[in-house]
């Protein structure tokens, strides 16, 4: 089969980016030059505005993938004698716990398994029971299943209990509304290559200024110290170490496009439509979503694998790829599943396109419908 273009990425990032974003990488920048420093400053200002956090927080970018920024935020915000309650319902919550193990910081997990949300009452009971817990760490949209966790309720309880909140909003920020004036958090982490539709290469943290001011000396690591990155940037306008200049330039363009699309509301509307078309079309072919409708996010959707004995994920994947779409394997420990992302430069047309491809591939594999075992 001939391919007219590179395949669309129906994945949670890196994802399909626009031509404008890719084109923004065709210029070389001096990392110490004031033009580049202004670009960084403008990005940070814009990210704070998107979260309505200009008055309360600062934005600190960090080289690396999203996990580097999560690790840096945990290391910087959590005092060495602090203790975190880590809410887990998938790979990214588990990763935060793993980071804390590496860092040798005290933590307590609340593990909900693969696809249940941490319930606000459970969180409250754990905080009641352990006054030593200083921080709560939560994933906004747990990308392993696509579940949208009840962030607002958890933030409210955390504040009422006098603890501090750190949010891994990697796969949500930019498409799901965050309002720092109403949602109390000390740290919120995301990266360039998710809902803002940039290319991979850096992450960033929105950090409550008065909390960050207390964080000198917390980090075990120089390169992951967000306090040091912040103070150095305040002083010089520069990143401490070589920044991913082309990625930053692409991100500046991606942010302009985000704003032109109507900011968070505009992006959410497009992704929500993508999800609607996808879920409806998949269900019409007999596929089942892992999650009930109320927990589905407009970011990525997990489907049970078809139960038919001809089904083989690797073949299914390859045949769909031949038709121009890259889907994503499942990341669940218990059930056989695969995922399809709704984010990136994807529109209703591409969602209908992948549905058509899946129908054709099922036919080719001799599978009448997508119903699970
Ligand atoms: C993508 C993602 C990350 C970061 O993953 P990297 O591979 O390090 O970029 C962290 N948390 C969540 C919820 C994510 O979706």
mmCIF file of C-alpha atoms and ligand atoms in Angstrom:
data_model
loop_
_atom_site.group_PDB
_atom_site.id
_atom_site.type_symbol
_atom_site.label_atom_id
_atom_site.label_comp_id
_atom_site.label_asym_id
_atom_site.label_seq_id
_atom_site.Cartn_x
_atom_site.Cartn_y
_atom_site.Cartn_z
ATOM 1 C CA UNK A 1 0.000 0.000 0.000
ATOM 2 C CA UNK A 2 1.346 3.426 -0.875
ATOM 3 C CA UNK A 3 1.707 6.048 1.723
ATOM 4 C CA UNK A 4 1.008 9.635 0.755
ATOM 5 C CA UNK A 5 2.396 11.140 3.922
ATOM 6 C CA UNK A 6 4.074 10.106 7.134
ATOM 7 C CA UNK A 7 1.610 8.263 9.376
ATOM 8 C CA UNK A 8 -0.592 10.185 11.791
ATOM 9 C CA UNK A 9 0.381 9.529 15.396
ATOM 10 C CA UNK A 10 -2.645 8.574 17.453
ATOM 11 C CA UNK A 11 -0.431 8.387 20.497
ATOM 12 C CA UNK A 12 -0.074 10.450 23.662
ATOM 13 C CA UNK A 13 3.112 12.187 22.526
ATOM 14 C CA UNK A 14 5.309 12.643 20.700
ATOM 15 C CA UNK A 15 2.392 13.409 18.452
ATOM 16 C CA UNK A 16 1.536 14.759 15.043
ATOM 17 C CA UNK A 17 2.577 18.403 14.893
ATOM 18 C CA UNK A 18 1.648 21.135 12.445
ATOM 19 C CA UNK A 19 3.827 22.236 9.570
ATOM 20 C CA UNK A 20 4.192 25.652 11.241
ATOM 21 C CA UNK A 21 5.582 24.002 14.370
ATOM 22 C CA UNK A 22 8.020 21.878 12.391
ATOM 23 C CA UNK A 23 9.069 24.862 10.254
ATOM 24 C CA UNK A 24 9.900 26.904 13.349
ATOM 25 C CA UNK A 25 12.870 24.571 13.860
ATOM 26 C CA UNK A 26 14.637 25.702 10.695
ATOM 27 C CA UNK A 27 16.564 28.468 12.426
ATOM 28 C CA UNK A 28 19.561 28.182 14.716
ATOM 29 C CA UNK A 29 19.580 30.223 17.911
ATOM 30 C CA UNK A 30 22.370 31.308 20.225
ATOM 31 C CA UNK A 31 21.432 30.062 23.662
ATOM 32 C CA UNK A 32 22.950 33.144 25.338
ATOM 33 C CA UNK A 33 21.458 35.600 22.867
ATOM 34 C CA UNK A 34 18.781 37.999 24.028
ATOM 35 C CA UNK A 35 16.435 36.964 21.177
ATOM 36 C CA UNK A 36 16.410 33.430 22.512
ATOM 37 C CA UNK A 37 16.103 34.535 26.113
ATOM 38 C CA UNK A 38 13.061 36.585 25.161
ATOM 39 C CA UNK A 39 11.554 33.526 23.532
ATOM 40 C CA UNK A 40 11.982 31.537 26.768
ATOM 41 C CA UNK A 41 10.531 34.359 28.849
ATOM 42 C CA UNK A 42 7.523 34.681 26.538
ATOM 43 C CA UNK A 43 6.824 30.948 26.742
ATOM 44 C CA UNK A 44 6.947 31.008 30.529
ATOM 45 C CA UNK A 45 4.633 34.027 30.691
ATOM 46 C CA UNK A 46 2.161 32.395 28.355
ATOM 47 C CA UNK A 47 2.122 29.096 30.279
ATOM 48 C CA UNK A 48 1.389 30.958 33.502
ATOM 49 C CA UNK A 49 -1.438 32.809 31.771
ATOM 50 C CA UNK A 50 -2.952 29.567 30.490
ATOM 51 C CA UNK A 51 -3.130 28.336 34.110
ATOM 52 C CA UNK A 52 -4.253 31.747 35.489
ATOM 53 C CA UNK A 53 -1.188 31.549 37.690
ATOM 54 C CA UNK A 54 0.638 34.809 36.852
ATOM 55 C CA UNK A 55 0.087 36.277 40.322
ATOM 56 C CA UNK A 56 0.940 33.204 42.368
ATOM 57 C CA UNK A 57 3.357 30.942 40.499
ATOM 58 C CA UNK A 58 6.528 30.955 38.429
ATOM 59 C CA UNK A 59 7.282 28.791 35.424
ATOM 60 C CA UNK A 60 10.550 26.864 35.355
ATOM 61 C CA UNK A 61 11.428 24.958 32.166
ATOM 62 C CA UNK A 62 13.777 21.995 32.260
ATOM 63 C CA UNK A 63 15.645 20.103 29.537
ATOM 64 C CA UNK A 64 14.646 16.490 28.978
ATOM 65 C CA UNK A 65 11.436 14.524 28.633
ATOM 66 C CA UNK A 66 8.471 14.980 30.944
ATOM 67 C CA UNK A 67 9.751 12.513 33.531
ATOM 68 C CA UNK A 68 12.823 14.676 34.117
ATOM 69 C CA UNK A 69 10.538 17.547 35.082
ATOM 70 C CA UNK A 70 8.432 15.296 37.346
ATOM 71 C CA UNK A 71 11.560 14.019 39.071
ATOM 72 C CA UNK A 72 12.913 17.554 39.383
ATOM 73 C CA UNK A 73 9.658 18.855 40.838
ATOM 74 C CA UNK A 74 9.467 16.047 43.409
ATOM 75 C CA UNK A 75 13.121 16.520 44.358
ATOM 76 C CA UNK A 76 12.795 20.289 44.625
ATOM 77 C CA UNK A 77 9.431 20.626 46.367
ATOM 78 C CA UNK A 78 9.594 17.748 48.815
ATOM 79 C CA UNK A 79 11.881 18.535 51.730
ATOM 80 C CA UNK A 80 14.287 15.753 52.633
ATOM 81 C CA UNK A 81 12.309 15.097 55.801
ATOM 82 C CA UNK A 82 8.950 15.428 54.028
ATOM 83 C CA UNK A 83 6.584 12.616 53.144
ATOM 84 C CA UNK A 84 4.428 12.241 50.060
ATOM 85 C CA UNK A 85 1.134 10.466 49.587
ATOM 86 C CA UNK A 86 1.371 9.149 46.027
ATOM 87 C CA UNK A 87 -1.941 8.415 44.318
ATOM 88 C CA UNK A 88 -1.463 5.652 41.771
ATOM 89 C CA UNK A 89 -3.749 4.177 39.152
ATOM 90 C CA UNK A 90 -1.359 3.442 36.370
ATOM 91 C CA UNK A 91 2.211 3.687 35.132
ATOM 92 C CA UNK A 92 2.710 7.400 35.747
ATOM 93 C CA UNK A 93 1.584 7.317 39.389
ATOM 94 C CA UNK A 94 3.837 4.291 39.858
ATOM 95 C CA UNK A 95 6.680 6.205 38.256
ATOM 96 C CA UNK A 96 6.385 8.980 40.837
ATOM 97 C CA UNK A 97 6.668 6.378 43.597
ATOM 98 C CA UNK A 98 9.682 4.862 41.871
ATOM 99 C CA UNK A 99 11.326 8.295 41.647
ATOM 100 C CA UNK A 100 10.800 8.830 45.373
ATOM 101 C CA UNK A 101 12.368 5.428 46.066
ATOM 102 C CA UNK A 102 15.427 6.461 44.041
ATOM 103 C CA UNK A 103 15.557 9.779 45.870
ATOM 104 C CA UNK A 104 15.224 8.061 49.232
ATOM 105 C CA UNK A 105 12.305 10.281 50.209
ATOM 106 C CA UNK A 106 9.570 9.005 52.435
ATOM 107 C CA UNK A 107 6.241 8.238 50.795
ATOM 108 C CA UNK A 108 3.042 6.273 51.152
ATOM 109 C CA UNK A 109 1.222 4.852 48.105
ATOM 110 C CA UNK A 110 -2.500 4.688 47.523
ATOM 111 C CA UNK A 111 -2.666 2.124 44.724
ATOM 112 C CA UNK A 112 -5.985 1.796 42.910
ATOM 113 C CA UNK A 113 -4.762 -0.715 40.334
ATOM 114 C CA UNK A 114 -5.245 -0.179 36.610
ATOM 115 C CA UNK A 115 -8.458 1.711 36.080
ATOM 116 C CA UNK A 116 -10.116 3.017 39.244
ATOM 117 C CA UNK A 117 -9.773 6.651 40.342
ATOM 118 C CA UNK A 118 -8.376 7.520 43.792
ATOM 119 C CA UNK A 119 -11.500 8.499 45.689
ATOM 120 C CA UNK A 120 -11.424 11.780 47.586
ATOM 121 C CA UNK A 121 -12.745 10.095 50.765
ATOM 122 C CA UNK A 122 -9.890 7.594 50.743
ATOM 123 C CA UNK A 123 -7.385 10.408 50.318
ATOM 124 C CA UNK A 124 -8.934 12.268 53.196
ATOM 125 C CA UNK A 125 -8.839 9.187 55.432
ATOM 126 C CA UNK A 126 -5.135 8.661 54.688
ATOM 127 C CA UNK A 127 -4.297 12.271 55.426
ATOM 128 C CA UNK A 128 -6.309 12.093 58.661
ATOM 129 C CA UNK A 129 -4.460 8.976 59.687
ATOM 130 C CA UNK A 130 -0.960 10.313 58.986
ATOM 131 C CA UNK A 131 -0.187 13.907 59.936
ATOM 132 C CA UNK A 132 3.408 13.284 58.796
ATOM 133 C CA UNK A 133 2.320 13.450 55.154
ATOM 134 C CA UNK A 134 3.402 16.847 53.853
ATOM 135 C CA UNK A 135 2.589 16.477 50.132
ATOM 136 C CA UNK A 136 0.076 14.740 47.898
ATOM 137 C CA UNK A 137 1.195 13.727 44.399
ATOM 138 C CA UNK A 138 -1.465 13.011 41.790
ATOM 139 C CA UNK A 139 -1.670 12.434 38.045
ATOM 140 C CA UNK A 140 -4.381 14.524 36.362
ATOM 141 C CA UNK A 141 -5.018 12.323 33.334
ATOM 142 C CA UNK A 142 -3.381 8.915 33.891
ATOM 143 C CA UNK A 143 -2.276 8.244 30.337
ATOM 144 C CA UNK A 144 -1.866 4.493 30.896
ATOM 145 C CA UNK A 145 -5.638 4.039 30.787
ATOM 146 C CA UNK A 146 -6.762 7.551 29.827
ATOM 147 C CA UNK A 147 -8.629 7.968 33.104
ATOM 148 C CA UNK A 148 -9.365 11.488 34.248
ATOM 149 C CA UNK A 149 -8.721 11.618 37.985
ATOM 150 C CA UNK A 150 -10.887 13.802 40.266
ATOM 151 C CA UNK A 151 -8.247 16.525 40.627
ATOM 152 C CA UNK A 152 -10.456 19.318 41.965
ATOM 153 C CA UNK A 153 -11.805 17.262 44.872
ATOM 154 C CA UNK A 154 -8.331 15.963 45.744
ATOM 155 C CA UNK A 155 -6.871 19.482 45.631
ATOM 156 C CA UNK A 156 -9.615 20.767 47.901
ATOM 157 C CA UNK A 157 -9.033 18.045 50.513
ATOM 158 C CA UNK A 158 -5.277 18.463 50.359
ATOM 159 C CA UNK A 159 -5.615 22.168 51.063
ATOM 160 C CA UNK A 160 -8.231 21.714 53.793
ATOM 161 C CA UNK A 161 -5.844 19.276 55.472
ATOM 162 C CA UNK A 162 -3.013 21.795 55.286
ATOM 163 C CA UNK A 163 -0.883 19.671 52.924
ATOM 164 C CA UNK A 164 0.650 20.621 49.587
ATOM 165 C CA UNK A 165 -0.222 19.329 46.137
ATOM 166 C CA UNK A 166 1.964 18.290 43.219
ATOM 167 C CA UNK A 167 0.178 17.485 39.954
ATOM 168 C CA UNK A 168 1.542 15.522 37.024
ATOM 169 C CA UNK A 169 -0.640 17.238 34.426
ATOM 170 C CA UNK A 170 1.590 16.117 31.577
ATOM 171 C CA UNK A 171 -1.117 14.766 29.295
ATOM 172 C CA UNK A 172 -3.830 17.230 30.358
ATOM 173 C CA UNK A 173 -2.431 20.756 30.629
ATOM 174 C CA UNK A 174 -3.250 22.793 27.553
ATOM 175 C CA UNK A 175 -6.490 20.915 26.861
ATOM 176 C CA UNK A 176 -8.121 20.534 30.255
ATOM 177 C CA UNK A 177 -8.747 23.723 32.200
ATOM 178 C CA UNK A 178 -6.463 24.499 35.140
ATOM 179 C CA UNK A 179 -7.176 27.615 37.163
ATOM 180 C CA UNK A 180 -4.574 28.254 39.835
ATOM 181 C CA UNK A 181 -6.839 30.860 41.434
ATOM 182 C CA UNK A 182 -9.245 28.090 42.368
ATOM 183 C CA UNK A 183 -7.147 24.944 42.287
ATOM 184 C CA UNK A 184 -4.552 25.071 45.065
ATOM 185 C CA UNK A 185 -1.275 23.470 43.952
ATOM 186 C CA UNK A 186 2.390 24.038 44.772
ATOM 187 C CA UNK A 187 3.571 22.335 41.606
ATOM 188 C CA UNK A 188 2.122 21.358 38.246
ATOM 189 C CA UNK A 189 4.289 19.627 35.677
ATOM 190 C CA UNK A 190 3.812 19.184 31.935
ATOM 191 C CA UNK A 191 5.912 18.970 28.793
ATOM 192 C CA UNK A 192 6.256 20.441 25.334
ATOM 193 C CA UNK A 193 5.030 17.439 23.355
ATOM 194 C CA UNK A 194 1.551 16.730 24.695
ATOM 195 C CA UNK A 195 -1.541 18.937 24.505
ATOM 196 C CA UNK A 196 0.391 22.041 23.457
ATOM 197 C CA UNK A 197 1.486 20.048 20.415
ATOM 198 C CA UNK A 198 5.159 20.936 20.464
ATOM 199 C CA UNK A 199 8.023 18.559 19.744
ATOM 200 C CA UNK A 200 9.767 16.627 22.539
ATOM 201 C CA UNK A 201 12.772 18.054 24.346
ATOM 202 C CA UNK A 202 11.766 19.851 27.522
ATOM 203 C CA UNK A 203 9.266 19.905 30.340
ATOM 204 C CA UNK A 204 8.237 22.667 32.706
ATOM 205 C CA UNK A 205 6.843 23.154 36.170
ATOM 206 C CA UNK A 206 4.501 25.847 37.411
ATOM 207 C CA UNK A 207 5.617 26.362 40.999
ATOM 208 C CA UNK A 208 4.000 28.461 43.718
ATOM 209 C CA UNK A 209 6.491 31.248 44.237
ATOM 210 C CA UNK A 210 6.333 31.355 48.032
ATOM 211 C CA UNK A 211 6.756 27.568 48.219
ATOM 212 C CA UNK A 212 9.689 27.538 45.792
ATOM 213 C CA UNK A 213 11.427 30.244 47.803
ATOM 214 C CA UNK A 214 11.664 27.714 50.661
ATOM 215 C CA UNK A 215 13.174 24.981 48.485
ATOM 216 C CA UNK A 216 16.842 25.821 48.334
ATOM 217 C CA UNK A 217 18.898 22.744 49.134
ATOM 218 C CA UNK A 218 16.088 20.200 48.805
ATOM 219 C CA UNK A 219 17.266 18.702 45.526
ATOM 220 C CA UNK A 220 19.783 15.880 45.538
ATOM 221 C CA UNK A 221 20.765 16.734 41.955
ATOM 222 C CA UNK A 222 22.235 19.836 40.364
ATOM 223 C CA UNK A 223 20.782 19.360 36.899
ATOM 224 C CA UNK A 224 17.319 18.558 38.312
ATOM 225 C CA UNK A 225 17.254 21.393 40.853
ATOM 226 C CA UNK A 226 14.352 23.637 39.852
ATOM 227 C CA UNK A 227 15.229 26.129 42.579
ATOM 228 C CA UNK A 228 18.667 26.590 41.037
ATOM 229 C CA UNK A 229 17.246 26.650 37.498
ATOM 230 C CA UNK A 230 14.755 29.307 38.590
ATOM 231 C CA UNK A 231 17.173 31.580 40.422
ATOM 232 C CA UNK A 232 19.740 31.348 37.623
ATOM 233 C CA UNK A 233 17.086 32.182 35.047
ATOM 234 C CA UNK A 234 15.854 35.123 37.110
ATOM 235 C CA UNK A 235 19.395 36.451 37.254
ATOM 236 C CA UNK A 236 20.537 35.889 33.671
ATOM 237 C CA UNK A 237 17.451 35.099 31.592
ATOM 238 C CA UNK A 238 19.294 31.980 30.440
ATOM 239 C CA UNK A 239 18.894 28.271 30.943
ATOM 240 C CA UNK A 240 21.726 27.007 33.158
ATOM 241 C CA UNK A 241 22.875 24.361 30.666
ATOM 242 C CA UNK A 242 22.431 23.983 26.889
ATOM 243 C CA UNK A 243 18.738 24.462 26.102
ATOM 244 C CA UNK A 244 16.982 22.548 23.308
ATOM 245 C CA UNK A 245 16.858 25.727 21.225
ATOM 246 C CA UNK A 246 14.959 24.370 18.222
ATOM 247 C CA UNK A 247 12.430 22.690 20.468
ATOM 248 C CA UNK A 248 11.873 25.932 22.339
ATOM 249 C CA UNK A 249 11.354 27.814 19.061
ATOM 250 C CA UNK A 250 8.888 25.163 17.893
ATOM 251 C CA UNK A 251 7.083 25.413 21.206
ATOM 252 C CA UNK A 252 6.750 29.198 20.889
ATOM 253 C CA UNK A 253 5.044 28.634 17.544
ATOM 254 C CA UNK A 254 2.873 25.840 18.992
ATOM 255 C CA UNK A 255 1.749 28.195 21.767
ATOM 256 C CA UNK A 256 0.726 30.837 19.231
ATOM 257 C CA UNK A 257 -1.324 28.224 17.411
ATOM 258 C CA UNK A 258 -2.845 27.112 20.704
ATOM 259 C CA UNK A 259 -3.923 30.668 21.418
ATOM 260 C CA UNK A 260 -5.272 31.136 17.883
ATOM 261 C CA UNK A 261 -7.362 27.976 18.278
ATOM 262 C CA UNK A 262 -9.069 29.544 21.288
ATOM 263 C CA UNK A 263 -6.636 28.453 24.007
ATOM 264 C CA UNK A 264 -7.644 25.635 26.329
ATOM 265 C CA UNK A 265 -11.338 25.867 25.423
ATOM 266 C CA UNK A 266 -10.673 25.628 21.705
ATOM 267 C CA UNK A 267 -8.276 22.754 22.053
ATOM 268 C CA UNK A 268 -10.557 20.869 24.413
ATOM 269 C CA UNK A 269 -13.449 21.245 21.974
ATOM 270 C CA UNK A 270 -11.417 19.688 19.153
ATOM 271 C CA UNK A 271 -10.076 16.819 21.288
ATOM 272 C CA UNK A 272 -13.527 16.161 22.777
ATOM 273 C CA UNK A 273 -14.956 15.911 19.290
ATOM 274 C CA UNK A 274 -12.130 13.564 18.298
ATOM 275 C CA UNK A 275 -12.901 11.347 21.266
ATOM 276 C CA UNK A 276 -16.624 11.365 20.540
ATOM 277 C CA UNK A 277 -16.159 10.332 16.909
ATOM 278 C CA UNK A 278 -13.642 7.672 17.919
ATOM 279 C CA UNK A 279 -15.630 6.091 20.749
ATOM 280 C CA UNK A 280 -18.869 6.107 18.804
ATOM 281 C CA UNK A 281 -17.247 4.563 15.746
ATOM 282 C CA UNK A 282 -15.359 1.919 17.740
ATOM 283 C CA UNK A 283 -18.470 0.939 19.683
ATOM 284 C CA UNK A 284 -20.355 0.638 16.410
ATOM 285 C CA UNK A 285 -17.757 -1.996 15.413
ATOM 286 C CA UNK A 286 -18.310 -3.844 18.694
ATOM 287 C CA UNK A 287 -15.249 -2.598 20.614
ATOM 288 C CA UNK A 288 -15.565 -1.902 24.341
ATOM 289 C CA UNK A 289 -13.852 0.926 26.177
ATOM 290 C CA UNK A 290 -11.987 -0.036 29.342
ATOM 291 C CA UNK A 291 -13.561 2.816 31.285
ATOM 292 C CA UNK A 292 -17.128 3.877 31.895
ATOM 293 C CA UNK A 293 -18.096 7.096 30.112
ATOM 294 C CA UNK A 294 -17.699 9.305 33.191
ATOM 295 C CA UNK A 295 -13.981 8.512 33.500
ATOM 296 C CA UNK A 296 -13.104 8.742 29.777
ATOM 297 C CA UNK A 297 -10.786 11.613 28.889
ATOM 298 C CA UNK A 298 -10.553 13.461 25.602
ATOM 299 C CA UNK A 299 -6.819 12.638 25.614
ATOM 300 C CA UNK A 300 -6.501 8.920 24.975
ATOM 301 C CA UNK A 301 -8.960 6.023 25.047
ATOM 302 C CA UNK A 302 -8.207 2.417 26.016
ATOM 303 C CA UNK A 303 -10.114 -0.331 24.226
ATOM 304 C CA UNK A 304 -10.288 -4.000 25.124
ATOM 305 C CA UNK A 305 -8.605 -6.151 22.504
ATOM 306 C CA UNK A 306 -11.060 -8.128 20.364
ATOM 307 C CA UNK A 307 -11.677 -11.590 21.773
ATOM 308 C CA UNK A 308 -11.639 -13.313 18.369
ATOM 309 C CA UNK A 309 -8.947 -15.955 18.058
ATOM 310 C CA UNK A 310 -7.508 -14.378 14.912
ATOM 311 C CA UNK A 311 -6.643 -11.207 16.809
ATOM 312 C CA UNK A 312 -2.965 -10.440 17.108
ATOM 313 C CA UNK A 313 -2.009 -6.937 18.220
ATOM 314 C CA UNK A 314 1.267 -6.740 16.315
ATOM 315 C CA UNK A 315 -0.396 -7.632 13.033
ATOM 316 C CA UNK A 316 -3.347 -5.340 13.758
ATOM 317 C CA UNK A 317 -0.868 -2.512 14.457
ATOM 318 C CA UNK A 318 1.147 -3.124 11.283
ATOM 319 C CA UNK A 319 -1.891 -3.255 9.027
ATOM 320 C CA UNK A 320 -3.268 -0.026 10.501
ATOM 321 C CA UNK A 321 0.134 1.604 10.080
ATOM 322 C CA UNK A 322 0.155 0.617 6.399
ATOM 323 C CA UNK A 323 -3.031 2.645 6.119
ATOM 324 C CA UNK A 324 -1.355 5.705 7.599
ATOM 325 C CA UNK A 325 -2.120 5.629 11.323
ATOM 326 C CA UNK A 326 0.003 4.706 14.306
ATOM 327 C CA UNK A 327 -1.942 3.517 17.337
ATOM 328 C CA UNK A 328 -0.583 2.711 20.777
ATOM 329 C CA UNK A 329 -0.216 -0.572 22.659
ATOM 330 C CA UNK A 330 -1.967 -1.037 25.983
ATOM 331 C CA UNK A 331 -0.173 -0.360 29.255
ATOM 332 C CA UNK A 332 -2.342 -2.357 31.618
ATOM 333 C CA UNK A 333 -1.181 -5.137 33.863
ATOM 334 C CA UNK A 334 -4.359 -7.218 33.810
ATOM 335 C CA UNK A 335 -6.443 -6.874 30.655
ATOM 336 C CA UNK A 336 -5.478 -7.170 27.010
ATOM 337 C CA UNK A 337 -5.961 -3.735 25.478
ATOM 338 C CA UNK A 338 -4.744 -1.078 23.080
ATOM 339 C CA UNK A 339 -5.016 2.703 23.066
ATOM 340 C CA UNK A 340 -5.905 5.380 20.563
ATOM 341 C CA UNK A 341 -4.947 8.984 21.220
ATOM 342 C CA UNK A 342 -7.105 12.015 20.430
ATOM 343 C CA UNK A 343 -4.408 14.678 20.792
ATOM 344 C CA UNK A 344 -2.028 16.310 18.337
ATOM 345 C CA UNK A 345 -2.844 17.852 14.966
ATOM 346 C CA UNK A 346 -5.771 15.497 14.485
ATOM 347 C CA UNK A 347 -9.262 16.432 13.439
ATOM 348 C CA UNK A 348 -12.529 14.646 12.804
ATOM 349 C CA UNK A 349 -11.201 13.685 9.368
ATOM 350 C CA UNK A 350 -8.289 11.704 10.838
ATOM 351 C CA UNK A 351 -10.515 10.043 13.443
ATOM 352 C CA UNK A 352 -12.881 8.906 10.702
ATOM 353 C CA UNK A 353 -9.827 7.803 8.750
ATOM 354 C CA UNK A 354 -8.536 5.544 11.510
ATOM 355 C CA UNK A 355 -12.020 4.050 11.968
ATOM 356 C CA UNK A 356 -12.140 3.182 8.282
ATOM 357 C CA UNK A 357 -8.667 1.671 8.542
ATOM 358 C CA UNK A 358 -9.619 -0.431 11.563
ATOM 359 C CA UNK A 359 -12.740 -1.736 9.822
ATOM 360 C CA UNK A 360 -10.682 -2.749 6.792
ATOM 361 C CA UNK A 361 -8.022 -4.384 8.968
ATOM 362 C CA UNK A 362 -10.601 -6.415 10.912
ATOM 363 C CA UNK A 363 -11.965 -7.630 7.579
ATOM 364 C CA UNK A 364 -8.494 -8.512 6.376
ATOM 365 C CA UNK A 365 -7.813 -10.443 9.593
ATOM 366 C CA UNK A 366 -11.133 -12.259 9.330
ATOM 367 C CA UNK A 367 -12.504 -10.783 12.530
ATOM 368 C CA UNK A 368 -16.211 -9.914 12.315
ATOM 369 C CA UNK A 369 -16.275 -7.373 15.127
ATOM 370 C CA UNK A 370 -14.257 -5.918 17.983
ATOM 371 C CA UNK A 371 -16.129 -7.434 20.877
ATOM 372 C CA UNK A 372 -13.877 -8.633 23.683
ATOM 373 C CA UNK A 373 -13.888 -12.122 25.119
HETATM 374 C C1 LIG B 1 3.907 11.563 28.916
HETATM 375 C C2 LIG B 1 3.695 11.549 30.378
HETATM 376 C C3 LIG B 1 4.770 11.720 31.278
HETATM 377 C C4 LIG B 1 6.203 11.915 30.845
HETATM 378 O O1 LIG B 1 6.682 10.921 30.046
HETATM 379 P P1 LIG B 1 8.051 11.131 29.247
HETATM 380 O O2 LIG B 1 8.138 9.891 28.432
HETATM 381 O O3 LIG B 1 9.121 11.276 30.235
HETATM 382 O O4 LIG B 1 7.888 12.380 28.429
HETATM 383 C C5 LIG B 1 4.493 11.774 32.629
HETATM 384 N N1 LIG B 1 3.242 11.652 33.078
HETATM 385 C C6 LIG B 1 2.187 11.478 32.264
HETATM 386 C C7 LIG B 1 0.827 11.390 32.849
HETATM 387 C C8 LIG B 1 2.393 11.421 30.880
HETATM 388 O O5 LIG B 1 1.333 11.267 30.062
#
